Amino acid sequence: MPWFVWLLAAAALGAAEFFTLTLVFGLLAGAALVAAVVAGVGIGILGQLVAFGAAAAAGLVLVRPVALRYMAQQPLTREGVDALIGKRAEVMQEVTATHGLIKLSGEEWSARALDESLVIPVGALVDVMEIEGATAIVYPRELLP
């Protein structure tokens, strides 16, 4: 019953992947399933080990890097305040390094200038560079490179 041992190993490796989320143990669990199938067909222990090693190597060398790149990509849609970064706004009250007011996406937001030496006049167009709490950090549109 070597196929049963491989199934137990696959289950243990799958559980380890569940707790670590490294993509290593999950790929090894898949390799153990391949070895279980090979054992179920009746191939000896050497064939099972070769199948396990080949499936593990293929998973770790081919599948894992692709999966990690996919997981590291930024989401296509931004939500919440992240969606406001990069938007254009109009200055409603002079913006300095410490205070100001802008109209952003139809709402009034407190704002401050990204460059502490800037004073942005009323009516100027600015770009939102980041959001800190309920304050938009802005930079004048005409000064952008």
C-alpha positions as CSV (number, residue, x, y, z in Angstrom):
1,M,0.0,0.0,0.0
2,P,2.7,2.6,-0.9
3,W,0.1,4.7,-2.7
4,F,-1.6,5.3,0.7
5,V,1.6,6.5,2.2
6,W,2.0,9.0,-0.7
7,L,-1.5,10.2,-0.1
8,L,-0.8,10.7,3.6
9,A,2.3,12.6,2.6
10,A,0.3,14.7,0.2
11,A,-2.2,15.5,2.9
12,A,0.5,16.5,5.4
13,L,2.2,18.7,2.8
14,G,-1.1,20.3,1.8
15,A,-1.8,21.1,5.5
16,A,1.7,22.6,5.8
17,E,1.0,24.8,2.7
18,F,-2.3,25.9,4.3
19,F,-0.4,27.3,7.3
20,T,2.7,28.7,5.5
21,L,1.4,29.9,2.1
22,T,4.8,29.6,0.5
23,L,3.7,27.7,-2.6
24,V,6.5,25.1,-1.8
25,F,4.6,22.6,0.3
26,G,1.6,22.7,-2.1
27,L,3.7,21.9,-5.1
28,L,5.4,19.1,-3.1
29,A,1.9,17.8,-2.2
30,G,1.1,17.7,-5.9
31,A,4.3,15.8,-6.5
32,A,3.3,13.3,-3.8
33,L,-0.1,12.8,-5.6
34,V,1.8,12.1,-8.8
35,A,3.9,9.5,-6.9
36,A,0.7,8.0,-5.4
37,V,-0.7,7.5,-8.9
38,V,2.6,5.9,-10.0
39,A,2.5,3.6,-7.0
40,G,-1.2,2.8,-7.7
41,V,-0.2,1.7,-11.2
42,G,2.2,-0.8,-9.7
43,I,5.6,0.8,-10.4
44,G,8.3,0.2,-7.8
45,I,9.7,2.5,-5.2
46,L,12.5,3.8,-7.5
47,G,9.9,4.8,-10.1
48,Q,7.8,6.5,-7.4
49,L,10.8,8.5,-6.2
50,V,11.7,9.5,-9.7
51,A,8.1,10.6,-10.4
52,F,8.0,12.5,-7.1
53,G,11.4,14.2,-7.8
54,A,10.5,15.1,-11.4
55,A,7.1,16.5,-10.5
56,A,8.6,18.4,-7.5
57,A,11.4,19.9,-9.7
58,A,8.9,20.9,-12.4
59,G,6.6,22.5,-9.9
60,L,9.4,24.4,-8.1
61,V,11.3,25.5,-11.3
62,L,8.4,26.1,-13.7
63,V,5.2,26.8,-11.8
64,R,6.3,28.6,-8.6
65,P,8.1,31.6,-10.3
66,V,5.1,32.2,-12.6
67,A,2.7,32.0,-9.6
68,L,4.8,34.4,-7.5
69,R,5.0,36.9,-10.4
70,Y,1.2,36.7,-10.8
71,M,0.6,37.2,-7.1
72,A,3.0,40.2,-6.9
73,Q,1.1,42.2,-9.6
74,Q,-0.9,45.2,-8.6
75,P,-4.7,44.8,-8.9
76,L,-6.2,46.2,-12.0
77,T,-8.7,48.3,-10.1
78,R,-7.9,50.4,-7.2
79,E,-10.5,51.0,-4.5
80,G,-11.2,53.5,-1.7
81,V,-8.6,56.2,-1.2
82,D,-6.1,54.4,-3.4
83,A,-8.3,55.2,-6.4
84,L,-7.9,58.9,-5.7
85,I,-4.1,58.8,-6.1
86,G,-3.2,60.4,-9.4
87,K,-6.5,62.2,-9.8
88,R,-6.7,65.9,-10.7
89,A,-8.2,68.3,-8.2
90,E,-8.9,72.0,-8.0
91,V,-7.6,74.2,-5.2
92,M,-10.5,75.8,-3.3
93,Q,-8.5,77.4,-0.5
94,E,-4.7,78.1,-0.7
95,V,-2.6,75.0,-0.2
96,T,0.6,75.2,1.8
97,A,2.8,72.7,3.6
98,T,0.4,72.7,6.6
99,H,-3.1,73.3,5.3
100,G,-5.4,73.9,2.4
101,L,-8.7,72.7,0.7
102,I,-9.2,71.1,-2.7
103,K,-12.2,69.8,-4.6
104,L,-11.5,66.1,-5.5
105,S,-14.0,63.9,-7.2
106,G,-16.8,66.3,-6.3
107,E,-15.9,66.4,-2.6
108,E,-13.9,68.9,-0.5
109,W,-10.7,67.5,1.0
110,S,-8.2,68.9,3.3
111,A,-4.9,69.1,1.5
112,R,-1.3,70.0,1.9
113,A,1.5,70.5,-0.6
114,L,4.0,67.8,-1.2
115,D,6.8,70.3,-1.5
116,E,6.9,72.3,1.8
117,S,8.2,75.4,0.0
118,L,5.2,75.7,-2.3
119,V,2.1,77.9,-1.9
120,I,-0.6,76.8,-4.4
121,P,-3.1,79.5,-5.2
122,V,-6.9,79.2,-5.4
123,G,-8.1,77.8,-8.8
124,A,-4.8,76.0,-9.6
125,L,-5.0,72.4,-10.8
126,V,-3.1,69.8,-8.7
127,D,-2.5,66.1,-8.9
128,V,-3.0,64.0,-5.8
129,M,0.3,62.3,-5.0
130,E,-0.8,60.4,-1.9
131,I,-3.5,60.3,0.8
132,E,-2.6,60.5,4.5
133,G,-5.7,59.9,6.6
134,A,-8.2,62.5,5.4
135,T,-5.6,64.8,3.9
136,A,-4.6,64.7,0.2
137,I,-1.0,65.4,-0.5
138,V,-0.9,67.4,-3.7
139,Y,1.5,68.8,-6.3
140,P,0.8,71.6,-8.9
141,R,0.0,70.2,-12.3
142,E,2.2,72.7,-14.2
143,L,5.3,71.7,-12.2
144,L,5.1,68.0,-13.0
145,P,7.8,66.7,-15.3
